[in-house]
Amino acid sequence: MDKVVSLCKRRGFVFQSSEIYGGLGSCWDYGPLGIELKNNLQNFWWREMTQLHDNIVGIDAAILMHPRVWEASGHVEGFVDPLVDCRQCKARFKAQDLIGQWRAKKKLDTLADAEIPEGSEGDVAALRAIRWGDAVCPTCGTRGMLTSPRLFNLMFKTFMGPVEEAASVVYLRPETAQGIYVNYLNIMNTARLKIPFGIAQIGKAFRNEITPGNFIFRTREFEQMEMQFLVHPDDGDPWLEKWRDERFEFYMKLGIRKEKLRLHQHTPKELAHYAKAAYDIEYEFPFGWQELEGIHNRTDFDLRRHAEYSGKDLTYFVEETRERFVPYIIETSAGLNRTLLVVLLDAYAEDTQEGELRTVLRLNPKIAPVKVGVFSLVKRDNLPEVADRIAQDLRPVCSVFVDHQGSIGRRYRRMDEIGTPWGITVDYQTLEDQTVTLRDRDSLEQIRVNTMQLPQIMRERLAE
Ligand code: GAP
């Protein structure tokens, strides 16, 4: 993890936000290579989830929505973390984390196992029943100074218009999903869709996380890639399985190692309030197995609640059978930034080339920020000019980086480190027969090809 974080900063993938002011907790900026990788990743997802299907369309909804949306969705009431404070050292903990720690290490050593109710991790009433006042603070070690859990809503609040009063409160969306639900009829009617169909969206979401961290893994501002698939209520289970499998497959297409991925089916206790069944796709991060994407059968919960809170009829009508129903929703929800972290961690490798340590990102060429490096063997005798012309011809096809400085070995290694799949070198032979060497990042194979063929070769390789 440390090596990837340092590579990100050194090569311009990710910087700390507001760094010159000392940074802002858990906020990150994407540099020139980071934004290319992120764009490529989201385009890869978008293509897989919309273009390759005849019944999935896209939307880009506003981040700010009517505050009633979040009452209907259950977020105002239920999107809370119970927090416990230490009155002595002012440390603040998620109650769940304390219980987890206690169960693992017996840290709140005054409480017997029996005093922690089964399932209390997710149940506020059960959490409150615990005798926190008898426990020891894991930070300062003082006994008897922990408060009972207090509920803290994770939504960011702001005010719409000039008056900061309760009536003008709006929230930054904590998930992109709701923008799809409230628009479902608009989308269905304008795109002339029939169930089953899907609506995809990529966009920012905000959560005032208590424990952000692990670089871009958990942040307060992040991006989601979500697809909501509307089905007949009887078809929920098979569609959940289909999307679970398809989404798992997606990460392998992306090039993630299969042994680093696994599925986790939610137990009844783990299920979100809106879900009937759910799977997480997990990745083995350096800090353990963690969720990368959630796939849920959300039932008709969201649409029923929006119908109730808005007073609008959100039922679906089947002309032929005259059947009327509220569709079930199968949701696939992935974090874009978290996927980017997975892609970097999974691609990172070190090997030895000609006696020297090489760092290489074995990125899928489709998402690599730079596709091809173009080099002149030496910086004289017209070689740089020839290389510049080759680069110019390739620019309409893919992203190109030109480098005339330093030893050729070092230039290759700089490209390997950012995951550039191919390198083209112009040498003296090029002046005679218009051929260049084309080097492969992974096999290190070098072949000679005619410069005229380069755009076509790149086009073909990127289409594979
Ligand atoms: N609409 C369903 C939903 O939002 P979620 O499990 O809360 O479900 C889905 O979030 C995905 O969004 C997660 O699997 C994760 O990849 C990403 N995600 C959630 N919270 C995040 C955070 N604070 N920082 C980065 N990514 C996050």
Short mmCIF file of C-alpha atoms and ligand atoms in Angstrom, two decimals:
data_model
loop_
_atom_site.label_atom_id
_atom_site.label_comp_id
_atom_site.label_asym_id
_atom_site.label_seq_id
_atom_site.Cartn_x
_atom_site.Cartn_y
_atom_site.Cartn_z
CA MET A 1 0.00 0.00 0.00
CA ASP A 2 2.76 2.48 0.95
CA LYS A 3 4.51 1.86 -2.35
CA VAL A 4 1.34 2.53 -4.34
CA VAL A 5 0.57 5.69 -2.36
CA SER A 6 4.07 6.96 -2.93
CA LEU A 7 3.95 6.09 -6.64
CA CYS A 8 0.64 7.96 -6.92
CA LYS A 9 2.16 11.11 -5.52
CA ARG A 10 5.54 10.82 -7.28
CA ARG A 11 4.07 10.28 -10.73
CA GLY A 12 0.97 12.46 -10.52
CA PHE A 13 -1.90 10.04 -10.02
CA VAL A 14 -3.26 11.31 -6.71
CA PHE A 15 -2.35 14.28 -4.51
CA GLN A 16 -3.62 15.27 -1.11
CA SER A 17 -6.30 17.93 -1.41
CA SER A 18 -5.22 21.46 -0.38
CA GLU A 19 -1.75 20.12 0.31
CA ILE A 20 -0.11 23.54 0.66
CA TYR A 21 -2.52 24.24 3.55
CA GLY A 22 -1.66 20.98 5.28
CA GLY A 23 -4.31 18.93 3.47
CA LEU A 24 -7.98 18.33 4.17
CA GLY A 25 -8.90 15.08 5.89
CA SER A 26 -9.67 12.25 3.49
CA CYS A 27 -9.95 14.48 0.41
CA TRP A 28 -7.79 13.72 -2.63
CA ASP A 29 -7.11 15.33 -5.99
CA TYR A 30 -6.45 13.38 -9.15
CA GLY A 31 -3.40 14.53 -11.11
CA PRO A 32 -2.72 14.26 -14.85
CA LEU A 33 -2.27 10.47 -14.83
CA GLY A 34 -4.95 9.88 -12.18
CA ILE A 35 -7.65 11.63 -14.17
CA GLU A 36 -6.73 9.69 -17.32
CA LEU A 37 -6.93 6.42 -15.41
CA LYS A 38 -10.19 7.40 -13.72
CA ASN A 39 -11.75 8.51 -17.01
CA ASN A 40 -10.65 5.29 -18.71
CA LEU A 41 -12.03 3.24 -15.87
CA GLN A 42 -15.39 4.94 -15.90
CA ASN A 43 -15.57 4.69 -19.69
CA PHE A 44 -14.80 0.98 -19.41
CA TRP A 45 -17.64 0.58 -16.88
CA TRP A 46 -20.01 2.74 -18.93
CA ARG A 47 -19.39 0.73 -22.07
CA GLU A 48 -19.87 -2.57 -20.24
CA MET A 49 -23.01 -1.39 -18.49
CA THR A 50 -24.78 0.62 -21.19
CA GLN A 51 -23.39 0.29 -24.73
CA LEU A 52 -23.19 -3.52 -24.63
CA HIS A 53 -26.86 -3.84 -23.60
CA ASP A 54 -29.93 -2.96 -25.60
CA ASN A 55 -31.98 -2.21 -22.48
CA ILE A 56 -29.73 -0.08 -20.28
CA VAL A 57 -29.57 3.70 -20.60
CA GLY A 58 -27.76 6.43 -18.69
CA ILE A 59 -28.61 9.47 -16.63
CA ASP A 60 -26.74 12.23 -14.84
CA ALA A 61 -28.88 13.51 -11.96
CA ALA A 62 -28.17 16.52 -9.75
CA ILE A 63 -26.22 16.06 -6.53
CA LEU A 64 -28.73 18.24 -4.65
CA MET A 65 -32.22 16.77 -4.50
CA HIS A 66 -35.48 17.64 -2.78
CA PRO A 67 -34.98 16.98 0.96
CA ARG A 68 -38.06 14.76 1.01
CA VAL A 69 -36.13 12.29 -1.19
CA TRP A 70 -33.90 11.49 1.79
CA GLU A 71 -36.86 11.08 4.11
CA ALA A 72 -38.44 8.64 1.68
CA SER A 73 -35.20 6.74 1.13
CA GLY A 74 -34.75 6.25 4.87
CA HIS A 75 -31.49 8.20 5.01
CA VAL A 76 -32.70 10.99 7.33
CA GLU A 77 -33.79 8.49 9.92
CA GLY A 78 -31.56 5.53 9.29
CA PHE A 79 -28.26 6.61 7.73
CA VAL A 80 -26.65 6.98 11.12
CA ASP A 81 -23.62 5.75 12.96
CA PRO A 82 -23.93 5.35 16.72
CA LEU A 83 -20.92 7.10 18.26
CA VAL A 84 -19.37 6.70 21.69
CA ASP A 85 -17.24 9.49 23.23
CA CYS A 86 -14.62 9.31 25.93
CA ARG A 87 -15.25 12.19 28.35
CA GLN A 88 -11.67 11.90 29.57
CA CYS A 89 -9.55 12.03 26.39
CA LYS A 90 -12.28 13.22 23.96
CA ALA A 91 -11.63 10.28 21.61
CA ARG A 92 -14.65 9.33 19.51
CA PHE A 93 -15.45 5.82 18.32
CA LYS A 94 -18.05 4.07 16.23
CA ALA A 95 -19.89 1.85 18.70
CA GLN A 96 -19.64 -1.04 16.24
CA ASP A 97 -15.87 -0.69 16.07
CA LEU A 98 -15.56 -0.79 19.84
CA ILE A 99 -17.58 -3.96 20.00
CA GLY A 100 -15.53 -5.44 17.19
CA GLN A 101 -12.32 -4.57 19.02
CA TRP A 102 -13.71 -5.89 22.24
CA ARG A 103 -14.74 -9.15 20.69
CA ALA A 104 -11.35 -9.54 19.02
CA LYS A 105 -9.06 -8.42 21.82
CA LYS A 106 -11.21 -8.19 24.97
CA LYS A 107 -10.30 -4.52 25.18
CA LEU A 108 -13.36 -3.21 27.02
CA ASP A 109 -12.32 -5.63 29.68
CA THR A 110 -15.01 -4.99 32.25
CA LEU A 111 -17.82 -6.23 30.07
CA ALA A 112 -18.55 -9.91 29.95
CA ASP A 113 -19.34 -11.48 26.58
CA ALA A 114 -22.89 -12.08 27.71
CA GLU A 115 -23.45 -8.35 28.15
CA ILE A 116 -22.96 -7.65 24.47
CA PRO A 117 -26.25 -8.61 22.88
CA GLU A 118 -26.09 -10.76 19.76
CA GLY A 119 -26.45 -8.60 16.63
CA SER A 120 -25.87 -5.35 18.50
CA GLU A 121 -23.44 -4.18 15.81
CA GLY A 122 -26.31 -3.15 13.60
CA ASP A 123 -29.09 -2.47 16.07
CA VAL A 124 -29.25 0.88 17.84
CA ALA A 125 -31.53 -0.29 20.68
CA ALA A 126 -29.25 -3.23 21.38
CA LEU A 127 -26.21 -0.97 21.32
CA ARG A 128 -27.79 1.32 23.86
CA ALA A 129 -28.46 -1.62 26.18
CA ILE A 130 -24.73 -2.17 26.62
CA ARG A 131 -23.26 -0.75 29.84
CA TRP A 132 -20.75 1.55 28.18
CA GLY A 133 -20.19 3.42 31.46
CA ASP A 134 -18.45 0.37 32.90
CA ALA A 135 -16.02 -0.01 30.04
CA VAL A 136 -12.46 1.13 29.50
CA CYS A 137 -11.52 3.67 26.82
CA PRO A 138 -9.17 1.92 24.38
CA THR A 139 -7.31 5.19 23.73
CA CYS A 140 -6.55 6.55 27.22
CA GLY A 141 -7.33 3.48 29.31
CA THR A 142 -9.68 5.32 31.68
CA ARG A 143 -12.59 3.36 33.07
CA GLY A 144 -16.09 4.76 33.39
CA MET A 145 -15.73 7.71 31.01
CA LEU A 146 -17.40 6.33 27.85
CA THR A 147 -20.80 7.81 26.95
CA SER A 148 -23.76 5.84 25.65
CA PRO A 149 -23.95 5.78 21.85
CA ARG A 150 -25.30 8.93 20.22
CA LEU A 151 -26.68 8.89 16.71
CA PHE A 152 -24.73 10.78 14.09
CA ASN A 153 -26.19 11.20 10.59
CA LEU A 154 -23.64 10.67 7.84
CA MET A 155 -25.27 13.00 5.32
CA PHE A 156 -23.62 16.35 4.60
CA LYS A 157 -26.07 19.17 5.13
CA THR A 158 -26.04 22.55 3.50
CA PHE A 159 -28.50 25.39 2.84
CA MET A 160 -30.19 26.32 -0.39
CA GLY A 161 -30.43 30.09 -0.91
CA PRO A 162 -29.28 32.89 1.35
CA VAL A 163 -31.11 31.99 4.56
CA GLU A 164 -29.58 29.38 6.83
CA GLU A 165 -32.71 28.01 8.43
CA ALA A 166 -34.27 24.57 8.84
CA ALA A 167 -36.63 25.12 5.90
CA SER A 168 -33.75 25.56 3.47
CA VAL A 169 -31.71 22.51 4.45
CA VAL A 170 -30.61 20.31 1.57
CA TYR A 171 -28.26 17.35 1.56
CA LEU A 172 -25.38 16.34 -0.64
CA ARG A 173 -26.50 12.95 -1.94
CA PRO A 174 -24.99 10.00 -0.05
CA GLU A 175 -25.65 7.65 -3.00
CA THR A 176 -26.43 8.21 -6.66
CA ALA A 177 -29.26 5.65 -6.68
CA GLN A 178 -32.09 7.96 -5.63
CA GLY A 179 -31.62 10.23 -8.66
CA ILE A 180 -32.46 7.19 -10.76
CA TYR A 181 -35.51 6.08 -8.78
CA VAL A 182 -37.25 9.46 -8.83
CA ASN A 183 -36.63 9.73 -12.59
CA TYR A 184 -37.61 6.22 -13.53
CA LEU A 185 -40.85 7.09 -15.29
CA ASN A 186 -39.30 10.05 -17.15
CA ILE A 187 -36.54 7.80 -18.40
CA MET A 188 -38.73 4.83 -19.21
CA ASN A 189 -41.19 6.90 -21.20
CA THR A 190 -38.69 9.02 -23.13
CA ALA A 191 -36.39 6.08 -23.93
CA ARG A 192 -39.44 3.86 -24.64
CA LEU A 193 -38.25 1.05 -22.39
CA LYS A 194 -40.08 -1.99 -21.14
CA ILE A 195 -39.30 -4.03 -18.08
CA PRO A 196 -36.74 -5.51 -17.61
CA PHE A 197 -34.47 -2.51 -18.18
CA GLY A 198 -31.65 -0.69 -16.45
CA ILE A 199 -30.52 2.85 -15.72
CA ALA A 200 -26.84 3.62 -15.16
CA GLN A 201 -25.20 6.57 -13.52
CA ILE A 202 -21.71 7.66 -12.50
CA GLY A 203 -21.38 10.55 -10.11
CA LYS A 204 -20.23 12.03 -6.85
CA ALA A 205 -21.60 10.99 -3.50
CA PHE A 206 -20.79 12.40 -0.08
CA ARG A 207 -20.75 10.78 3.36
CA ASN A 208 -19.47 12.34 6.52
CA GLU A 209 -17.63 9.12 7.39
CA ILE A 210 -16.42 8.83 10.98
CA THR A 211 -13.47 6.68 10.06
CA PRO A 212 -12.31 7.51 6.55
CA GLY A 213 -8.91 6.23 5.57
CA ASN A 214 -6.66 3.83 3.77
CA PHE A 215 -5.86 6.46 1.15
CA ILE A 216 -8.73 6.65 -1.39
CA PHE A 217 -10.45 3.51 -0.06
CA ARG A 218 -12.89 5.34 2.21
CA THR A 219 -13.30 9.08 1.76
CA ARG A 220 -16.00 11.62 2.48
CA GLU A 221 -16.33 12.66 -1.15
CA PHE A 222 -16.23 9.85 -3.68
CA GLU A 223 -17.73 8.64 -6.93
CA GLN A 224 -20.12 5.78 -7.49
CA MET A 225 -20.86 3.76 -10.61
CA GLU A 226 -24.37 2.43 -10.14
CA MET A 227 -26.86 0.61 -12.28
CA GLN A 228 -30.44 0.07 -11.19
CA PHE A 229 -32.19 -2.76 -13.03
CA LEU A 230 -35.99 -2.78 -12.91
CA VAL A 231 -37.70 -6.15 -13.03
CA HIS A 232 -41.00 -7.87 -12.35
CA PRO A 233 -41.28 -8.71 -8.60
CA ASP A 234 -41.31 -12.44 -9.39
CA ASP A 235 -38.00 -12.14 -11.25
CA GLY A 236 -35.92 -10.49 -8.53
CA ASP A 237 -33.93 -13.54 -7.42
CA PRO A 238 -32.73 -14.77 -10.84
CA TRP A 239 -31.77 -11.24 -11.90
CA LEU A 240 -29.82 -10.74 -8.69
CA GLU A 241 -27.81 -13.86 -9.49
CA LYS A 242 -27.30 -12.82 -13.08
CA TRP A 243 -25.97 -9.40 -12.14
CA ARG A 244 -23.84 -10.83 -9.35
CA ASP A 245 -22.11 -13.11 -11.88
CA GLU A 246 -21.84 -10.44 -14.53
CA ARG A 247 -20.33 -7.94 -12.13
CA PHE A 248 -17.81 -10.49 -10.86
CA GLU A 249 -16.83 -11.18 -14.45
CA PHE A 250 -16.36 -7.43 -15.00
CA TYR A 251 -13.39 -7.28 -12.64
CA MET A 252 -11.72 -10.12 -14.43
CA LYS A 253 -12.22 -8.37 -17.77
CA LEU A 254 -10.59 -5.39 -16.14
CA GLY A 255 -7.60 -7.61 -15.46
CA ILE A 256 -7.93 -8.07 -11.68
CA ARG A 257 -6.49 -11.39 -10.46
CA LYS A 258 -9.28 -13.86 -9.75
CA GLU A 259 -7.72 -15.15 -6.53
CA LYS A 260 -7.90 -11.64 -5.08
CA LEU A 261 -11.66 -11.47 -5.58
CA ARG A 262 -14.46 -13.22 -3.75
CA LEU A 263 -18.20 -12.99 -3.19
CA HIS A 264 -19.77 -12.50 0.19
CA GLN A 265 -23.47 -13.13 0.65
CA HIS A 266 -25.08 -10.92 3.30
CA THR A 267 -26.48 -12.69 6.32
CA PRO A 268 -29.95 -11.52 7.42
CA LYS A 269 -28.30 -9.34 10.07
CA GLU A 270 -26.04 -7.64 7.54
CA LEU A 271 -28.81 -6.75 5.08
CA ALA A 272 -29.55 -3.05 4.61
CA HIS A 273 -33.05 -1.89 5.56
CA TYR A 274 -34.11 -1.83 1.90
CA ALA A 275 -32.68 -5.19 0.86
CA LYS A 276 -34.06 -8.69 0.59
CA ALA A 277 -30.82 -10.32 -0.51
CA ALA A 278 -27.37 -8.99 -1.28
CA TYR A 279 -23.82 -9.89 -2.28
CA ASP A 280 -20.61 -7.98 -1.92
CA ILE A 281 -17.76 -8.39 -4.33
CA GLU A 282 -14.70 -8.22 -2.11
CA TYR A 283 -11.04 -7.66 -2.92
CA GLU A 284 -8.11 -8.69 -0.79
CA PHE A 285 -6.57 -5.30 0.01
CA PRO A 286 -3.25 -5.09 1.91
CA PHE A 287 -5.43 -4.33 4.96
CA GLY A 288 -7.71 -7.34 4.45
CA TRP A 289 -10.75 -8.45 2.47
CA GLN A 290 -13.07 -5.47 1.91
CA GLU A 291 -16.11 -4.58 -0.14
CA LEU A 292 -15.51 -3.29 -3.63
CA GLU A 293 -19.06 -3.44 -4.94
CA GLY A 294 -22.51 -4.23 -3.56
CA ILE A 295 -25.25 -6.03 -5.50
CA HIS A 296 -28.66 -5.79 -3.88
CA ASN A 297 -32.19 -6.91 -4.43
CA ARG A 298 -33.76 -3.69 -3.13
CA THR A 299 -37.28 -5.01 -3.76
CA ASP A 300 -39.95 -2.34 -4.34
CA PHE A 301 -38.88 -0.53 -1.18
CA ASP A 302 -37.55 2.64 -2.82
CA LEU A 303 -40.27 3.10 -5.42
CA ARG A 304 -43.05 2.42 -2.89
CA ARG A 305 -41.58 4.93 -0.49
CA HIS A 306 -41.21 7.57 -3.22
CA ALA A 307 -44.79 6.95 -4.30
CA GLU A 308 -45.91 7.38 -0.70
CA TYR A 309 -43.85 10.51 0.00
CA SER A 310 -44.45 12.24 -3.35
CA GLY A 311 -48.07 11.20 -3.77
CA LYS A 312 -47.29 10.16 -7.38
CA ASP A 313 -48.27 6.86 -8.95
CA LEU A 314 -45.02 5.01 -9.65
CA THR A 315 -46.56 1.71 -10.70
CA TYR A 316 -45.65 0.01 -13.94
CA PHE A 317 -48.44 -1.00 -16.27
CA VAL A 318 -48.30 -3.92 -18.72
CA GLU A 319 -50.65 -3.15 -21.64
CA GLU A 320 -51.05 -6.73 -22.85
CA THR A 321 -51.92 -8.33 -19.53
CA ARG A 322 -53.36 -5.18 -17.85
CA GLU A 323 -51.10 -6.03 -14.91
CA ARG A 324 -49.98 -3.21 -12.62
CA PHE A 325 -47.06 -3.51 -10.21
CA VAL A 326 -44.27 -1.62 -8.50
CA PRO A 327 -41.04 -2.88 -10.06
CA TYR A 328 -38.34 -4.57 -8.03
CA ILE A 329 -34.88 -3.08 -8.27
CA ILE A 330 -31.66 -5.04 -8.60
CA GLU A 331 -28.82 -2.64 -7.90
CA THR A 332 -25.15 -2.91 -8.76
CA SER A 333 -23.16 -0.27 -6.90
CA ALA A 334 -19.41 0.15 -7.22
CA GLY A 335 -17.04 2.85 -6.01
CA LEU A 336 -15.03 4.42 -8.82
CA ASN A 337 -12.19 5.58 -6.57
CA ARG A 338 -12.12 2.29 -4.74
CA THR A 339 -11.94 0.42 -8.05
CA LEU A 340 -9.09 2.70 -9.08
CA LEU A 341 -7.25 1.74 -5.90
CA VAL A 342 -7.86 -1.94 -6.60
CA VAL A 343 -6.60 -1.54 -10.16
CA LEU A 344 -3.39 0.10 -8.94
CA LEU A 345 -2.78 -2.37 -6.11
CA ASP A 346 -3.46 -5.34 -8.34
CA ALA A 347 -1.28 -4.07 -11.19
CA TYR A 348 1.68 -3.09 -9.05
CA ALA A 349 4.70 -5.36 -9.43
CA GLU A 350 8.45 -5.27 -9.06
CA ASP A 351 10.89 -7.37 -11.02
CA THR A 352 14.53 -7.30 -12.05
CA GLN A 353 15.52 -6.33 -15.59
CA GLU A 354 19.18 -6.47 -16.63
CA GLY A 355 20.22 -6.52 -12.99
CA GLU A 356 18.07 -3.52 -12.05
CA LEU A 357 14.90 -3.39 -10.00
CA ARG A 358 11.93 -2.40 -12.13
CA THR A 359 8.56 -1.15 -10.88
CA VAL A 360 5.79 -1.94 -13.30
CA LEU A 361 2.04 -1.37 -13.34
CA ARG A 362 0.56 -4.23 -15.33
CA LEU A 363 -2.56 -2.27 -16.21
CA ASN A 364 -5.03 -3.48 -18.77
CA PRO A 365 -4.03 -1.41 -21.86
CA LYS A 366 -7.63 -0.19 -22.20
CA ILE A 367 -7.37 1.75 -18.95
CA ALA A 368 -3.68 2.66 -18.95
CA PRO A 369 -3.34 6.46 -18.70
CA VAL A 370 -0.69 6.55 -21.44
CA LYS A 371 -0.89 3.91 -24.17
CA VAL A 372 2.42 4.45 -25.87
CA GLY A 373 5.73 6.14 -25.15
CA VAL A 374 7.66 7.46 -28.16
CA PHE A 375 11.41 7.88 -27.82
CA SER A 376 14.34 8.93 -29.96
CA LEU A 377 17.39 6.82 -29.27
CA VAL A 378 19.59 9.94 -29.18
CA LYS A 379 18.73 13.62 -29.15
CA ARG A 380 20.35 14.52 -32.47
CA ASP A 381 20.60 13.65 -36.15
CA ASN A 382 16.90 14.33 -36.78
CA LEU A 383 15.76 11.38 -34.60
CA PRO A 384 13.68 13.58 -32.24
CA GLU A 385 11.89 15.17 -35.19
CA VAL A 386 11.01 11.76 -36.62
CA ALA A 387 9.77 10.63 -33.20
CA ASP A 388 7.65 13.79 -32.86
CA ARG A 389 6.03 13.10 -36.23
CA ILE A 390 5.23 9.51 -35.24
CA ALA A 391 3.69 10.76 -32.01
CA GLN A 392 1.64 13.32 -33.91
CA ASP A 393 0.25 10.57 -36.17
CA LEU A 394 -0.66 8.44 -33.15
CA ARG A 395 -2.38 11.18 -31.12
CA PRO A 396 -5.79 10.81 -32.79
CA VAL A 397 -5.69 7.09 -31.94
CA CYS A 398 -4.50 7.04 -28.32
CA SER A 399 -2.71 8.95 -25.60
CA VAL A 400 0.99 9.31 -26.32
CA PHE A 401 3.93 10.49 -24.25
CA VAL A 402 7.10 11.69 -25.97
CA ASP A 403 10.45 11.60 -24.20
CA HIS A 404 13.83 12.50 -25.68
CA GLN A 405 15.75 12.83 -22.37
CA GLY A 406 18.11 10.38 -20.67
CA SER A 407 19.10 6.78 -21.29
CA ILE A 408 16.64 4.64 -23.19
CA GLY A 409 16.53 2.12 -20.31
CA ARG A 410 15.50 4.82 -17.86
CA ARG A 411 12.84 6.10 -20.21
CA TYR A 412 11.38 2.60 -20.55
CA ARG A 413 11.36 2.21 -16.78
CA ARG A 414 9.56 5.52 -16.29
CA MET A 415 6.87 4.30 -18.69
CA ASP A 416 6.68 0.85 -17.02
CA GLU A 417 6.12 2.54 -13.66
CA ILE A 418 2.97 4.30 -14.90
CA GLY A 419 1.70 1.23 -16.74
CA THR A 420 2.31 2.31 -20.36
CA PRO A 421 1.82 -0.91 -22.37
CA TRP A 422 4.00 -0.06 -25.37
CA GLY A 423 7.13 1.87 -26.24
CA ILE A 424 8.31 2.98 -29.67
CA THR A 425 11.96 3.81 -30.27
CA VAL A 426 13.28 5.70 -33.25
CA ASP A 427 16.90 4.86 -34.08
CA TYR A 428 19.32 5.23 -36.98
CA GLN A 429 17.80 2.32 -38.83
CA THR A 430 14.51 4.27 -38.85
CA LEU A 431 16.13 6.88 -41.09
CA GLU A 432 17.03 4.15 -43.58
CA ASP A 433 13.99 1.88 -43.67
CA GLN A 434 11.20 3.69 -41.74
CA THR A 435 11.01 0.96 -39.12
CA VAL A 436 11.00 1.43 -35.34
CA THR A 437 11.19 -0.95 -32.39
CA LEU A 438 7.93 -1.61 -30.64
CA ARG A 439 8.45 -2.83 -27.07
CA ASP A 440 5.92 -4.65 -24.92
CA ARG A 441 5.76 -3.71 -21.22
CA ASP A 442 4.91 -7.21 -19.99
CA SER A 443 6.74 -9.62 -22.31
CA LEU A 444 9.56 -7.10 -22.95
CA GLU A 445 9.52 -8.40 -26.50
CA GLN A 446 10.80 -5.94 -29.09
CA ILE A 447 9.73 -6.18 -32.72
CA ARG A 448 10.46 -3.97 -35.68
CA VAL A 449 7.50 -2.47 -37.48
CA ASN A 450 7.02 0.08 -40.20
CA THR A 451 6.10 3.56 -38.93
CA MET A 452 3.21 3.71 -41.38
CA GLN A 453 1.58 0.74 -39.67
CA LEU A 454 1.74 2.16 -36.14
CA PRO A 455 -1.69 3.83 -35.97
CA GLN A 456 -3.36 0.68 -37.27
CA ILE A 457 -1.41 -1.57 -34.86
CA MET A 458 -2.41 0.59 -31.91
CA ARG A 459 -6.03 0.68 -33.03
CA GLU A 460 -6.11 -3.11 -33.28
CA ARG A 461 -4.38 -3.73 -29.97
CA LEU A 462 -6.69 -1.38 -28.11
CA ALA A 463 -9.75 -2.94 -29.69
CA GLU A 464 -8.77 -6.47 -28.56
N1 GAP B 1 -26.64 2.65 -3.50
C1 GAP B 1 -26.06 1.62 -2.68
C2 GAP B 1 -24.88 2.05 -1.98
O1 GAP B 1 -24.54 3.22 -1.95
P1 GAP B 1 -22.88 1.18 -0.52
O2 GAP B 1 -22.46 -0.22 -0.22
O3 GAP B 1 -23.07 2.11 0.61
O4 GAP B 1 -24.21 1.04 -1.39
C3 GAP B 1 -21.55 1.17 -2.74
O5 GAP B 1 -21.83 1.80 -1.53
C4 GAP B 1 -20.09 1.28 -3.08
O6 GAP B 1 -19.65 2.63 -3.03
C5 GAP B 1 -19.16 0.55 -2.11
O7 GAP B 1 -19.04 -0.82 -2.45
C6 GAP B 1 -17.86 1.28 -2.29
O8 GAP B 1 -17.15 0.80 -3.42
C7 GAP B 1 -18.30 2.70 -2.59
N2 GAP B 1 -18.24 3.52 -1.36
C8 GAP B 1 -19.16 3.60 -0.37
N3 GAP B 1 -18.76 4.45 0.59
C9 GAP B 1 -17.54 4.94 0.19
C10 GAP B 1 -16.60 5.86 0.74
N4 GAP B 1 -16.84 6.50 1.88
N5 GAP B 1 -15.47 6.10 0.05
C11 GAP B 1 -15.22 5.48 -1.13
N6 GAP B 1 -16.06 4.61 -1.69
C12 GAP B 1 -17.21 4.33 -1.05
#
